Amino acid sequence: MHELSIVCSIVELASQAAQGRSVRRVTLEIGKLSGVEPQAVAFCFPEVARGTPVEDATLDIREVDAEARCDVCGAEFPTPDMLSACPCGSRQFQRLRGEELNIKSIEVEEAA
């Protein structure tokens, strides 16, 4: 379960970004072909965040659909799995989206 180490890194980065303040929300983008299970991230988050500035934060996970551009015909098309092909039949393409794992935003309490 590599999601545990990923969540540890997210909590550490969010805590550093908060600079001593409480984190209100962490927003993630997780590509559907990233190999990261959003449910596992959500499961680990509260436990890892306990006792940190991120403890009471809301975790917002946005799943990113996978898309590619065909090298042959130039069409952009969804790639729901790693074995997808372009509607033209080609398997030569460049992934545009769907493999990312990003911290999109970290919202912190206003400084007193």
Tab-separated table of C-alpha atoms in Angstrom:
chain	number	residue	atom	x	y	z
A	1	MET	CA	0.000	0.000	0.000
A	2	HIS	CA	2.170	2.825	-1.287
A	3	GLU	CA	-0.696	5.243	-0.656
A	4	LEU	CA	0.384	5.420	3.003
A	5	SER	CA	3.789	6.865	2.080
A	6	ILE	CA	2.126	9.224	-0.403
A	7	VAL	CA	-0.242	10.503	2.298
A	8	CYS	CA	2.709	10.951	4.690
A	9	SER	CA	4.388	13.169	2.089
A	10	ILE	CA	1.176	15.141	1.448
A	11	VAL	CA	0.662	15.784	5.168
A	12	GLU	CA	4.309	16.818	5.567
A	13	LEU	CA	4.124	19.242	2.617
A	14	ALA	CA	0.812	20.707	3.791
A	15	SER	CA	2.177	21.154	7.331
A	16	GLN	CA	5.221	22.978	5.984
A	17	ALA	CA	3.063	25.195	3.779
A	18	ALA	CA	0.863	26.106	6.762
A	19	GLN	CA	3.828	27.672	8.605
A	20	GLY	CA	2.358	26.963	12.036
A	21	ARG	CA	-1.267	27.642	11.103
A	22	SER	CA	-4.035	25.051	10.792
A	23	VAL	CA	-4.788	23.587	7.376
A	24	ARG	CA	-8.459	23.832	6.374
A	25	ARG	CA	-8.477	21.897	3.104
A	26	VAL	CA	-6.130	19.861	0.931
A	27	THR	CA	-7.183	19.346	-2.687
A	28	LEU	CA	-5.583	16.549	-4.707
A	29	GLU	CA	-5.750	15.576	-8.362
A	30	ILE	CA	-5.296	11.847	-8.896
A	31	GLY	CA	-5.196	10.473	-12.423
A	32	LYS	CA	-7.166	7.305	-13.032
A	33	LEU	CA	-4.054	5.665	-14.521
A	34	SER	CA	-1.672	6.935	-11.828
A	35	GLY	CA	-1.682	3.672	-9.903
A	36	VAL	CA	-2.864	5.528	-6.795
A	37	GLU	CA	-6.185	4.451	-5.274
A	38	PRO	CA	-8.185	7.514	-4.125
A	39	GLN	CA	-10.102	5.421	-1.586
A	40	ALA	CA	-6.862	4.270	0.042
A	41	VAL	CA	-5.594	7.876	0.192
A	42	ALA	CA	-8.851	8.985	1.836
A	43	PHE	CA	-8.659	6.075	4.294
A	44	CYS	CA	-5.079	6.862	5.391
A	45	PHE	CA	-5.410	10.646	5.548
A	46	PRO	CA	-7.135	11.113	8.948
A	47	GLU	CA	-4.748	8.772	10.741
A	48	VAL	CA	-1.603	10.271	9.218
A	49	ALA	CA	-2.856	13.830	9.823
A	50	ARG	CA	-3.602	13.203	13.519
A	51	GLY	CA	-1.510	15.471	15.732
A	52	THR	CA	-0.391	17.709	12.832
A	53	PRO	CA	-1.612	21.100	11.554
A	54	VAL	CA	-3.549	19.071	8.944
A	55	GLU	CA	-5.572	17.121	11.537
A	56	ASP	CA	-8.898	18.936	11.010
A	57	ALA	CA	-8.488	19.526	7.274
A	58	THR	CA	-10.963	18.380	4.674
A	59	LEU	CA	-9.466	16.193	1.968
A	60	ASP	CA	-10.873	16.911	-1.491
A	61	ILE	CA	-9.873	14.332	-4.124
A	62	ARG	CA	-10.544	15.046	-7.785
A	63	GLU	CA	-10.092	12.092	-10.099
A	64	VAL	CA	-8.697	12.952	-13.530
A	65	ASP	CA	-9.889	10.933	-16.517
A	66	ALA	CA	-7.181	9.625	-18.810
A	67	GLU	CA	-6.897	11.114	-22.299
A	68	ALA	CA	-4.389	10.824	-25.118
A	69	ARG	CA	-3.572	12.311	-28.535
A	70	CYS	CA	-3.014	9.926	-31.433
A	71	ASP	CA	0.356	10.229	-33.198
A	72	VAL	CA	-1.217	9.003	-36.439
A	73	CYS	CA	-4.469	10.946	-36.861
A	74	GLY	CA	-4.138	13.629	-34.144
A	75	ALA	CA	-7.439	12.746	-32.466
A	76	GLU	CA	-7.796	13.224	-28.717
A	77	PHE	CA	-9.600	10.328	-27.065
A	78	PRO	CA	-10.285	8.784	-23.628
A	79	THR	CA	-7.967	6.009	-22.490
A	80	PRO	CA	-9.762	4.144	-19.715
A	81	ASP	CA	-6.920	1.626	-19.398
A	82	MET	CA	-3.274	1.154	-20.358
A	83	LEU	CA	-4.171	-0.969	-23.413
A	84	SER	CA	-6.452	1.557	-25.109
A	85	ALA	CA	-6.245	2.327	-28.814
A	86	CYS	CA	-7.298	5.348	-30.818
A	87	PRO	CA	-10.618	5.042	-32.642
A	88	CYS	CA	-8.516	4.934	-35.860
A	89	GLY	CA	-6.911	1.720	-34.540
A	90	SER	CA	-3.477	3.126	-33.761
A	91	ARG	CA	-1.752	2.387	-30.462
A	92	GLN	CA	0.778	5.154	-31.033
A	93	PHE	CA	-0.250	8.050	-28.833
A	94	GLN	CA	0.878	10.531	-26.213
A	95	ARG	CA	-0.880	10.650	-22.869
A	96	LEU	CA	-2.279	14.084	-22.099
A	97	ARG	CA	-3.902	13.416	-18.727
A	98	GLY	CA	-4.631	10.657	-16.302
A	99	GLU	CA	-1.262	9.753	-14.781
A	100	GLU	CA	-0.892	12.745	-12.485
A	101	LEU	CA	-0.770	12.964	-8.720
A	102	ASN	CA	-0.835	16.636	-7.748
A	103	ILE	CA	-1.497	18.688	-4.677
A	104	LYS	CA	-3.771	21.193	-6.394
A	105	SER	CA	-4.195	23.475	-3.382
A	106	ILE	CA	-3.683	23.805	0.364
A	107	GLU	CA	-5.990	26.184	2.240
A	108	VAL	CA	-4.773	27.427	5.623
A	109	GLU	CA	-6.337	29.473	8.414
A	110	GLU	CA	-5.717	33.185	8.232
A	111	ALA	CA	-2.858	34.450	10.378
A	112	ALA	CA	-4.036	35.977	13.656
